[in-house]
Coordinates of N, CA and C and ligand atoms in Angstrom, one line a residue:
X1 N -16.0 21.9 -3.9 CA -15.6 20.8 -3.0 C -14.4 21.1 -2.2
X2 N -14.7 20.5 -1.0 CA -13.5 21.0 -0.1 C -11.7 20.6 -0.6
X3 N -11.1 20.6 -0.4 CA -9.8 19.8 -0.5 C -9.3 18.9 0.4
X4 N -9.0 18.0 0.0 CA -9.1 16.9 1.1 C -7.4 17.0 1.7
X5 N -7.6 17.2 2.6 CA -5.8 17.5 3.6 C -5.2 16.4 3.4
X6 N -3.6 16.6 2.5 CA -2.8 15.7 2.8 C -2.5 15.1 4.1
X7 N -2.9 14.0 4.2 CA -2.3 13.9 6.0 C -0.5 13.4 5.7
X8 N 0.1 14.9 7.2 CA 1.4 15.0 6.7 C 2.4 13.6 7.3
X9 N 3.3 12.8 6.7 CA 3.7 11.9 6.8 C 4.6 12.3 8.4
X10 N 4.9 11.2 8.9 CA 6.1 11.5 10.4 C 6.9 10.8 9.7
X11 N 7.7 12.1 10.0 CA 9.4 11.3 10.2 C 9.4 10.0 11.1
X12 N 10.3 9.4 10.1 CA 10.9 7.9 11.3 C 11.6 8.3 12.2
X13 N 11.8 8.0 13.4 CA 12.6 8.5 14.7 C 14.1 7.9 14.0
X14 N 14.9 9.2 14.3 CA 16.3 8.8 13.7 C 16.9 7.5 14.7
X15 N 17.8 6.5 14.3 CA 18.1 6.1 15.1 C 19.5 6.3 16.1
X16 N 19.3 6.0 17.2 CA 20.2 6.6 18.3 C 21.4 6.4 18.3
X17 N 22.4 7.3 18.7 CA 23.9 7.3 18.5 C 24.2 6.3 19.4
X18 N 25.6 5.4 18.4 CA 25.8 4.5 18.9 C 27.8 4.5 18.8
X19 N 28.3 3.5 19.8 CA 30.1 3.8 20.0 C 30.2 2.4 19.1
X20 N 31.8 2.9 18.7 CA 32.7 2.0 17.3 C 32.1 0.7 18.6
X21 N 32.4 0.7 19.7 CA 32.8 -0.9 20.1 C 31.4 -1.0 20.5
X22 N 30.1 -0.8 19.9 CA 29.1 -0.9 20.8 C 28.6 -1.9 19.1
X23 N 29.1 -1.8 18.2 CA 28.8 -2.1 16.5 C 29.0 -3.3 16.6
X24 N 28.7 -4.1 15.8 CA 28.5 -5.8 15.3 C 29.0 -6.1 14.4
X25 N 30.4 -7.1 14.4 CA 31.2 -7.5 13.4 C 31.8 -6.1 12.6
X26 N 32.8 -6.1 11.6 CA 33.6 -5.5 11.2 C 35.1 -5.1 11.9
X27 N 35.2 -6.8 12.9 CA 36.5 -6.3 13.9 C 37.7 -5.5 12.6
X28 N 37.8 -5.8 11.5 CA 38.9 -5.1 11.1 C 38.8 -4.0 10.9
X29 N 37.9 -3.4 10.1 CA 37.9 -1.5 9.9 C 37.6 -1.2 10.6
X30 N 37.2 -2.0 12.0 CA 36.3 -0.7 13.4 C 37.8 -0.9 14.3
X31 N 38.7 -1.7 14.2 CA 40.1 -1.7 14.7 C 40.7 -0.6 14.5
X32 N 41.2 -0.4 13.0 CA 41.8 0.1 12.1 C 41.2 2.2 12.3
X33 N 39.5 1.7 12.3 CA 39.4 3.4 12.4 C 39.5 3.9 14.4
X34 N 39.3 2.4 15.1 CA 39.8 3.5 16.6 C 41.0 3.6 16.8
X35 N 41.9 2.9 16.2 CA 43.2 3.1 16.9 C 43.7 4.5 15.8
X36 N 43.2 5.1 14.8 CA 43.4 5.8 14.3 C 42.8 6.9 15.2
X37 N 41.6 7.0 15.7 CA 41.2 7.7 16.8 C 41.9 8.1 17.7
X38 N 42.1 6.9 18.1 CA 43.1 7.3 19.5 C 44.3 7.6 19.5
X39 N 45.0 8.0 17.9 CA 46.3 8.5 17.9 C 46.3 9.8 17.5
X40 N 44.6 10.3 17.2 CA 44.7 11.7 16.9 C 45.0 11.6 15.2
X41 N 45.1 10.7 14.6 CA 44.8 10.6 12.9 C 44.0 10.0 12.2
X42 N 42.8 10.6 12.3 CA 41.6 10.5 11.5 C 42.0 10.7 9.9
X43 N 41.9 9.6 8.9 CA 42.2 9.9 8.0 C 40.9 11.1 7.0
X44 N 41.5 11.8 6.2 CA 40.8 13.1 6.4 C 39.7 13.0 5.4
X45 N 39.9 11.5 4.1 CA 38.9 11.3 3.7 C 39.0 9.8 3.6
X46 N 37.5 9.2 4.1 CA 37.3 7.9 4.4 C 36.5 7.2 3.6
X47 N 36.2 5.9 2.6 CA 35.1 5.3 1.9 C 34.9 4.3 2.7
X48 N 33.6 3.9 3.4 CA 33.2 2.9 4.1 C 32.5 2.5 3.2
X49 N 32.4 1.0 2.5 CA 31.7 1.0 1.5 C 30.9 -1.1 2.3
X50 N 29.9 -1.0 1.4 CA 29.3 -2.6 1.7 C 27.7 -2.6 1.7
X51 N 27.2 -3.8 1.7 CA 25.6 -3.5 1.4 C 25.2 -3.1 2.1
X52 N 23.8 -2.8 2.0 CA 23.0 -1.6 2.6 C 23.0 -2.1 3.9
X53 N 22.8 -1.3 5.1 CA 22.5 -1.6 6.2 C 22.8 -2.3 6.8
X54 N 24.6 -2.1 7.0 CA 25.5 -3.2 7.6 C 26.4 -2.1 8.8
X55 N 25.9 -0.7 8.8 CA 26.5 0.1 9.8 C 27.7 1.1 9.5
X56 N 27.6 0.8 8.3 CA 28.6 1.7 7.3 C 28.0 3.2 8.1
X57 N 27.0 3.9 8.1 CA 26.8 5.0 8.3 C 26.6 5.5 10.1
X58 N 26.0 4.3 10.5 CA 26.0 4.3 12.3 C 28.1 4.4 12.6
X59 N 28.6 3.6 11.7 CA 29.8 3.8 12.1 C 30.8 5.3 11.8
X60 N 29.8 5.8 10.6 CA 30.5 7.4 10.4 C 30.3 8.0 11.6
X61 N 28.9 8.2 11.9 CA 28.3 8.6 12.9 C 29.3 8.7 14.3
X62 N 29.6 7.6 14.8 CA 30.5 7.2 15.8 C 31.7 7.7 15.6
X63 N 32.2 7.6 14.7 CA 33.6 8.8 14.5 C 33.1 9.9 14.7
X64 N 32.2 10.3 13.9 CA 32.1 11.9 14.1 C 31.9 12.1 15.3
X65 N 31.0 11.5 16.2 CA 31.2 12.0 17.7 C 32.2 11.8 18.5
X66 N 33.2 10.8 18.2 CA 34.2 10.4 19.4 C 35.0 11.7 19.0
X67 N 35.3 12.1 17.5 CA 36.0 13.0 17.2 C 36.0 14.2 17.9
X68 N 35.3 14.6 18.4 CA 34.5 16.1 18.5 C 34.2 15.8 20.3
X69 N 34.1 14.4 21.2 CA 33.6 14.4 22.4 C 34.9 14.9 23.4
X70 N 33.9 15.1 24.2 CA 35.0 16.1 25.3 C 35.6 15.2 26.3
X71 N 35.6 14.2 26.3 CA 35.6 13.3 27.1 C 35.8 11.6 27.0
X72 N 36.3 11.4 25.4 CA 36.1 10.1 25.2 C 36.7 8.8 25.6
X73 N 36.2 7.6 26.0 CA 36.6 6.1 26.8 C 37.6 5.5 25.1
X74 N 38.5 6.1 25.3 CA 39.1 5.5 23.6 C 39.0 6.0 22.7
X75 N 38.1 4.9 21.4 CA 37.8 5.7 20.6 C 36.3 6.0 20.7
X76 N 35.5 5.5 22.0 CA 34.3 5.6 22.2 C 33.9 7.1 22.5
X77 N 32.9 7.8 22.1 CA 31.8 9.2 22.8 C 31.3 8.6 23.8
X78 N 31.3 9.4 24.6 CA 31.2 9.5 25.7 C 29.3 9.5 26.0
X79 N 28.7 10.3 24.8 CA 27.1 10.8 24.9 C 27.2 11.3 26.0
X80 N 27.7 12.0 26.8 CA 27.2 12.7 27.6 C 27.6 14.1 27.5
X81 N 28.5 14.4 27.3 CA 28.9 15.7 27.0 C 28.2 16.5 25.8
X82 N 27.9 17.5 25.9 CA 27.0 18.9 25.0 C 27.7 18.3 24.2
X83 N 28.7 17.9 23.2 CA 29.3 17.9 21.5 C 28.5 16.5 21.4
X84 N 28.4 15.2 22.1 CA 27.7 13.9 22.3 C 26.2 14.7 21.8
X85 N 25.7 15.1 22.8 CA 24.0 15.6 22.8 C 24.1 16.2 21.3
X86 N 24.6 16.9 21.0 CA 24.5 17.5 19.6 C 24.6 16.9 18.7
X87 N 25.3 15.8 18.3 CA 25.3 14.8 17.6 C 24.4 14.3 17.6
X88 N 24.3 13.6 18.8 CA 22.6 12.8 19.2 C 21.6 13.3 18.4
X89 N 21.5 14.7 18.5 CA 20.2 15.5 18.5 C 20.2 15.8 16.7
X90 N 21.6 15.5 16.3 CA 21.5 16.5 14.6 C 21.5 17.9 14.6
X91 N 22.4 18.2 16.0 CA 22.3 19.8 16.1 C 23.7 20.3 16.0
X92 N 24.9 19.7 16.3 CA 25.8 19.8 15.9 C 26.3 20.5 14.7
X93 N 26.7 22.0 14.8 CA 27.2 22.7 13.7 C 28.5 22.1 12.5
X94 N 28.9 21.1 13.2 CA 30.5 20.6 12.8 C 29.9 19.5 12.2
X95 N 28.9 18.7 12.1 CA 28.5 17.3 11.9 C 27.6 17.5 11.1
X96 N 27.6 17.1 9.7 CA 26.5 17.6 8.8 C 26.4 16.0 7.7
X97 N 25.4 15.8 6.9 CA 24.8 14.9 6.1 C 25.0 15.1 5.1
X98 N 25.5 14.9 3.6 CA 25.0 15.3 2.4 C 24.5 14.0 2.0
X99 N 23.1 14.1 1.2 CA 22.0 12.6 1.1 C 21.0 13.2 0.4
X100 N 20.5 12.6 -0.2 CA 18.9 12.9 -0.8 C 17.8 13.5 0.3
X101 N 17.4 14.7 -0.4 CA 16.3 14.3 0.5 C 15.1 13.6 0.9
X102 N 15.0 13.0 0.3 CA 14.2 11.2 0.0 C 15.0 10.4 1.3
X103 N 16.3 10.4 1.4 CA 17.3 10.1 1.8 C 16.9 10.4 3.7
X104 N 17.1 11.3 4.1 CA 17.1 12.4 4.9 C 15.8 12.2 5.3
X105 N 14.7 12.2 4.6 CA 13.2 12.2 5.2 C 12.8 10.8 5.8
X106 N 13.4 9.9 5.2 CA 13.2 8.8 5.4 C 14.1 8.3 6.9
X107 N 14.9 8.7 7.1 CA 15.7 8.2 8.4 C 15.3 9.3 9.2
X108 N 14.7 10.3 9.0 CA 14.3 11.3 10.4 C 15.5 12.1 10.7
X109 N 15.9 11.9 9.8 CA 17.2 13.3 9.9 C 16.9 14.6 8.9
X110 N 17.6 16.1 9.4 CA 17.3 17.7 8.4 C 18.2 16.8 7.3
X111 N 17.2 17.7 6.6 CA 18.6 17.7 5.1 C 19.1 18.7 4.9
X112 N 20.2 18.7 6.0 CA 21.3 19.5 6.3 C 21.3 20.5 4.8
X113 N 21.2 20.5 3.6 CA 21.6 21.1 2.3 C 21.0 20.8 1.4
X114 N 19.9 21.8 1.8 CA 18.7 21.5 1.0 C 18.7 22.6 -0.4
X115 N 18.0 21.8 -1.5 CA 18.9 22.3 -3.2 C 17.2 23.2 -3.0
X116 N 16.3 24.1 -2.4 CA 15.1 25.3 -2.6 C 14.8 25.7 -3.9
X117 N 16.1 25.7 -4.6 CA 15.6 26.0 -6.3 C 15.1 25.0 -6.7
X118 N 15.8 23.2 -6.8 CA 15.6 22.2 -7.3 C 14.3 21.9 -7.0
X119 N 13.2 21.8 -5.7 CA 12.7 21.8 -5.1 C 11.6 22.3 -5.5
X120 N 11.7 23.7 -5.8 CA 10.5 24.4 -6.4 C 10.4 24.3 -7.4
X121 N 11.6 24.0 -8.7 CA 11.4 23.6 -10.0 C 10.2 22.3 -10.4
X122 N 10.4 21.2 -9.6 CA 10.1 20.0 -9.4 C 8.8 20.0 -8.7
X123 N 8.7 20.9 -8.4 CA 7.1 21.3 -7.9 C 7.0 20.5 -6.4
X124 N 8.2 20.8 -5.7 CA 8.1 20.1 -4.3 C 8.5 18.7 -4.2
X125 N 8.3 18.2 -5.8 CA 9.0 16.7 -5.0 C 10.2 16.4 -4.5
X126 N 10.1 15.4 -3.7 CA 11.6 15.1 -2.8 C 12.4 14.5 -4.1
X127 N 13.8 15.0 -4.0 CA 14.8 14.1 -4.6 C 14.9 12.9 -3.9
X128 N 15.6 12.0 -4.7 CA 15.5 10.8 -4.2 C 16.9 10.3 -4.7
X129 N 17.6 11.4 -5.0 CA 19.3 11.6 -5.3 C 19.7 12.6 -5.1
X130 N 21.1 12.7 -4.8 CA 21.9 13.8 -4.4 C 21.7 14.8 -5.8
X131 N 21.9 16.3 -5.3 CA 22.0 17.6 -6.6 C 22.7 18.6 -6.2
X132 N 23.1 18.6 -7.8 CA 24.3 19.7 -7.6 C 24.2 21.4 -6.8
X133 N 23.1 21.3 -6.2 CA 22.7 22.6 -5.7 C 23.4 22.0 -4.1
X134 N 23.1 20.5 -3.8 CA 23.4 20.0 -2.1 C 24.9 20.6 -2.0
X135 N 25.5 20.0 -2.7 CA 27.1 19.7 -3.2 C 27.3 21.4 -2.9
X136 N 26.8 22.3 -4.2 CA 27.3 23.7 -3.9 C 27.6 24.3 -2.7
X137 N 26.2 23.8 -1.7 CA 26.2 24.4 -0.1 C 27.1 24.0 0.8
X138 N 27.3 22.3 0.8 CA 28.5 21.6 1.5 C 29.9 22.5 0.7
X139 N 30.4 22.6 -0.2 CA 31.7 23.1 -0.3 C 31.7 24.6 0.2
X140 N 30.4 25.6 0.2 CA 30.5 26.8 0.6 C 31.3 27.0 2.1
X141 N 30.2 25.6 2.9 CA 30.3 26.0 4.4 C 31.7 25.2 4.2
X142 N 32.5 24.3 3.5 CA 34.2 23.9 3.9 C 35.0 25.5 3.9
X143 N 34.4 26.2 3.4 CA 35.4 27.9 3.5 C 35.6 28.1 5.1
X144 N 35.0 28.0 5.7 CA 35.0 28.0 7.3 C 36.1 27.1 8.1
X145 N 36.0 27.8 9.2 CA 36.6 26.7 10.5 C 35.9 26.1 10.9
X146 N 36.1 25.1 11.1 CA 35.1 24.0 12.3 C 34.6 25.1 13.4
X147 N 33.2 25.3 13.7 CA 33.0 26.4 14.5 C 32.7 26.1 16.2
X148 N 32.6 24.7 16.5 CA 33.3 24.4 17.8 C 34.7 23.7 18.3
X149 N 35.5 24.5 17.1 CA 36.9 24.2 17.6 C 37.2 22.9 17.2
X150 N 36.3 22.0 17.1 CA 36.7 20.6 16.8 C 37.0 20.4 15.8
X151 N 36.8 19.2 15.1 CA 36.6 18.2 13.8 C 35.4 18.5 13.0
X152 N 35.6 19.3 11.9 CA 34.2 18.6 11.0 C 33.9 17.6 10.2
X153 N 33.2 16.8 10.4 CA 33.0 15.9 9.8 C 31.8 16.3 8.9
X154 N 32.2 16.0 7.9 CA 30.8 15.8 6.8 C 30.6 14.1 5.8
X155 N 29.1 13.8 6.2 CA 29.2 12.2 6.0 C 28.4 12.2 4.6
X156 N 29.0 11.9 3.4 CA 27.9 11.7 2.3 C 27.9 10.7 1.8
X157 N 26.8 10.3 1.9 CA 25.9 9.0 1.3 C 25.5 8.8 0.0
X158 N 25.9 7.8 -0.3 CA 25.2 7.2 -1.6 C 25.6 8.4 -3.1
X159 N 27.5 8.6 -3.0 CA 27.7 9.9 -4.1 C 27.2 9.4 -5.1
X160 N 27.0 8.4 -5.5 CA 27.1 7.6 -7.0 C 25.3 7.6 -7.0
X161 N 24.3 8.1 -6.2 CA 23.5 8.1 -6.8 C 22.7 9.2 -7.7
X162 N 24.2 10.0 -8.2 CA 24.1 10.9 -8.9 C 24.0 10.2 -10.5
X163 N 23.7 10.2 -11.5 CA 24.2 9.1 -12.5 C 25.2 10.1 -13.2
X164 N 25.1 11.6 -13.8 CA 25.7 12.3 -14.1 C 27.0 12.3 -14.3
X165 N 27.1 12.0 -12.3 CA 29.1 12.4 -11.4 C 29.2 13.6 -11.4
X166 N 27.9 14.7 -11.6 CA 28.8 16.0 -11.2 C 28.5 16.2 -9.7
X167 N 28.1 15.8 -8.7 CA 28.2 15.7 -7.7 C 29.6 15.1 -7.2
X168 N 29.9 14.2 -7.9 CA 31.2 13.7 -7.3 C 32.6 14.6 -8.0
X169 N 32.4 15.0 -9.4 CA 33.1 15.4 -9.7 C 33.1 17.2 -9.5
X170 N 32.4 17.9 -8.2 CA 32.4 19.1 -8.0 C 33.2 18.9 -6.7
X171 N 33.3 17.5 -5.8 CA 33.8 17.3 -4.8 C 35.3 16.7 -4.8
X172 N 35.7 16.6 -6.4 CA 37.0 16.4 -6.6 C 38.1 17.1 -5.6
X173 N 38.1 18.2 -5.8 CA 39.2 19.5 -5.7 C 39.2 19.4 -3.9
X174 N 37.8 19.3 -3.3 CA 38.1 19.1 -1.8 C 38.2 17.8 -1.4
X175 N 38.2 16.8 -2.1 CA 38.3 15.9 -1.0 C 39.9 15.3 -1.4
X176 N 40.5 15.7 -2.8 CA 41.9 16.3 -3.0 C 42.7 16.6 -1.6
X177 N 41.9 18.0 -1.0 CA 42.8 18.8 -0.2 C 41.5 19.0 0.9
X178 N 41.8 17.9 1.5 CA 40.2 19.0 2.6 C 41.0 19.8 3.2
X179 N 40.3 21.2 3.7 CA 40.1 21.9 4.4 C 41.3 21.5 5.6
X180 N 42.0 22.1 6.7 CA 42.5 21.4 7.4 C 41.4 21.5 8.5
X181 N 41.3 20.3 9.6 CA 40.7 20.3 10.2 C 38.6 19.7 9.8
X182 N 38.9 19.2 9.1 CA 38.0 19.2 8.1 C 38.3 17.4 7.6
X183 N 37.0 16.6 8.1 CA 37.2 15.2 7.1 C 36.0 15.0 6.3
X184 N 36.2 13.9 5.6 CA 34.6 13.7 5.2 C 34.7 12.4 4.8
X185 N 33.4 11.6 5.2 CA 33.8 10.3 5.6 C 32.4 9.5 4.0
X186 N 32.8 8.8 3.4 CA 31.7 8.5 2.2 C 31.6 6.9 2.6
X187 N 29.9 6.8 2.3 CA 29.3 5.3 2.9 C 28.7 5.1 1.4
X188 N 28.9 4.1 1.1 CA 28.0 3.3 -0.4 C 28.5 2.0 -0.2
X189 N 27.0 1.9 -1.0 CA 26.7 0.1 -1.5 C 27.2 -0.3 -2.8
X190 N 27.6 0.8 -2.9 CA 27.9 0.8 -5.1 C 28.9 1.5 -5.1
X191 N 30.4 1.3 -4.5 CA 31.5 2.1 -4.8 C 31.8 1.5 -6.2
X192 N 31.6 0.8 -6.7 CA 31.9 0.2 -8.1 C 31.3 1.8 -9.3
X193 N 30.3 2.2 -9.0 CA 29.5 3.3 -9.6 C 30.4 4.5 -9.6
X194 N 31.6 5.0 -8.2 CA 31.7 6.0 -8.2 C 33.1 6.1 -8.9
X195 N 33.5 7.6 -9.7 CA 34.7 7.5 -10.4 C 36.2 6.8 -9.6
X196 N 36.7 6.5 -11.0 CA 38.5 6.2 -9.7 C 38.9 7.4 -9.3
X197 N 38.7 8.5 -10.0 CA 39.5 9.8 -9.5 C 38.5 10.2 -7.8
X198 N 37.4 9.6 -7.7 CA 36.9 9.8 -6.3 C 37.8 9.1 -5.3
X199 N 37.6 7.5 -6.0 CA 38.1 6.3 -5.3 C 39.6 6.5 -4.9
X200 N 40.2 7.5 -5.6 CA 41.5 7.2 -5.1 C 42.0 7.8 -4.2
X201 N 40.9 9.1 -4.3 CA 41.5 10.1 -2.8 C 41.3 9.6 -1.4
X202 N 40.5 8.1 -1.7 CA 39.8 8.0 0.2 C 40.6 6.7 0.8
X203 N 40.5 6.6 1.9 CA 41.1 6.0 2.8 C 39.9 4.8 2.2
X204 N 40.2 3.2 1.7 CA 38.7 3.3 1.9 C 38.7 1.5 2.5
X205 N 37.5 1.4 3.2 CA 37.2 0.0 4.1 C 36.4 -0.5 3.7
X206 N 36.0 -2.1 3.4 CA 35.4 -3.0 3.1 C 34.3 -3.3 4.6
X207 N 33.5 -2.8 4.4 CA 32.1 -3.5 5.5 C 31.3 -5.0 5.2
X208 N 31.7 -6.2 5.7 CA 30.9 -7.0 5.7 C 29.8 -7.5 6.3
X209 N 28.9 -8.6 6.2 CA 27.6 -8.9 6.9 C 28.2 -9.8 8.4
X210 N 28.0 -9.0 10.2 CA 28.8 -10.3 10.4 C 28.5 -11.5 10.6
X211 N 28.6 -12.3 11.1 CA 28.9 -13.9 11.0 C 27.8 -14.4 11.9
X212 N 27.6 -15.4 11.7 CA 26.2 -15.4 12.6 C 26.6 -15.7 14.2
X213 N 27.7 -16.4 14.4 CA 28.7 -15.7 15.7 C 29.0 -14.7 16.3
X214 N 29.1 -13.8 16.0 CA 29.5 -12.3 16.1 C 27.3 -12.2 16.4
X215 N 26.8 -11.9 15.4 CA 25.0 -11.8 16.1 C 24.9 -12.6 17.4
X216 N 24.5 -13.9 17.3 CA 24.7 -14.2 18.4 C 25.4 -13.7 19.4
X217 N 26.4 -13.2 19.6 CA 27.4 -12.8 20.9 C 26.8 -11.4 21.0
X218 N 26.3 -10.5 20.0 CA 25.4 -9.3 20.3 C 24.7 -9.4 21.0
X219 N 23.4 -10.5 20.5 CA 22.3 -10.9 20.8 C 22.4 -11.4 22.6
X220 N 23.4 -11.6 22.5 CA 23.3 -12.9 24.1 C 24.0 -11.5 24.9
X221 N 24.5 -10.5 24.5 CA 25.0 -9.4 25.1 C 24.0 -8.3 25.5
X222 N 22.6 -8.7 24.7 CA 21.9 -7.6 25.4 C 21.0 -8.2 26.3
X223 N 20.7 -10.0 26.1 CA 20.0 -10.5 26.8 C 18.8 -11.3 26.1
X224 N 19.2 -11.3 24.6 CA 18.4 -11.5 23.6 C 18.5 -13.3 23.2
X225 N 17.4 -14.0 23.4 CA 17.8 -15.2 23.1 C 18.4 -15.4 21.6
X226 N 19.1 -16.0 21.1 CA 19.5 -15.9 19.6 C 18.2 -16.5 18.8
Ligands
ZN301 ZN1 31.2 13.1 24.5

């Protein structure tokens, strides 16, 4: 009997880069992280934390490009410039993800650090949590310089969905002492999960849901009836 073809899933189209003042509610940490932008002190490690899908990660995103843009209106990217496009595109050498790859497949983004052993053990299936093999590769490449001169940013998601903590607890020692030149910005729904010895190294911000004022004033801003 023949074998019947997996038909291979599509990635979701990642969604498009977007600037701190282009985001919806959170006037205080998106204050707080541009004027730190625009003074040239990016704190070097950041916890953006709040429920799922309030922009905590669109807003990492937006640092890492303004960080790195050649050209930016503030603390805004510019997108136009090659370091913008590269971002845009997830080509950016300086700008990397650590996430599941469950994680990663699902938003239409590489899984920048991908665990091949884990992978083959498991007989191909996707993780659907961070592994200690991701972790290994992200601290390898912190040995380096940022290799377009800029900021590296590395954004990792969801540490605590390790249950272990050796994920978080192999990231002690760098996020201690990053790298100079070198931040790393952590997004979770569940900072309650991740150790205090994490919690205490990061700069860290409260993300809320915003207000139904704040939507509406989006909404009437793009032309969208409320
Ligand atoms: Zn730019």
């Amino acid at each position: 009997m023949a074998k019947k073809k997996k038909a291979k899933a599509e990635p979701l189209p990642d969604s498009p880069l977007l600037c701190l003042s282009e985001l919806v509610g959170n006037q205080r940490p998106r204050r707080l992280l541009a004027a730190a932008l625009i003074e040239g002190r990016l704190f070097p490690v950041l916890l953006l934390h709040g429920p799922p899908g309030i922009g905590k990660f669109t807003t990492a995103r937006a640092i890492a490009a303004a960080v790195n843009c050649a050209s930016p209106d503030g603390a805004d990217a510019c997108r136009q410039c090659p370091s913008c496009r590269k971002v845009a595109a997830w080509t950016h050498p300086d700008i990397k993800v650590l996430e599941s790859a469950a994680d990663a497949q699902a938003a239409g983004r590489p899984d920048f650090f991908p665990d091949a052993q884990a992978a083959s053990r498991s007989g191909g299936r996707v993780a659907t949590r961070l592994l200690i093999g991701q972790v290994r590769r992200l601290l390898h490449e912190t040995a380096f310089k940022p290799f377009e001169g800029g900021r590296r940013v590395f954004i990792i998601r969801h540490l605590e969905s390790d249950p272990s903590m050796g994920c978080a607890n192999a990231l002690l020692k760098v996020l201690e002492e990053p790298p100079p030149g070198t931040s790393f910005i952590l997004s979770s729904s569940r900072p309650d999960l991740l150790p205090d010895t994490i919690r205490s190294r990061c700069k860290t911000l409260a993300f809320l849901p915003p207000s139904r004022e704040e939507t509406a004033e989006f909404l009437a801003g793009r032309g969208i009836p409320p």
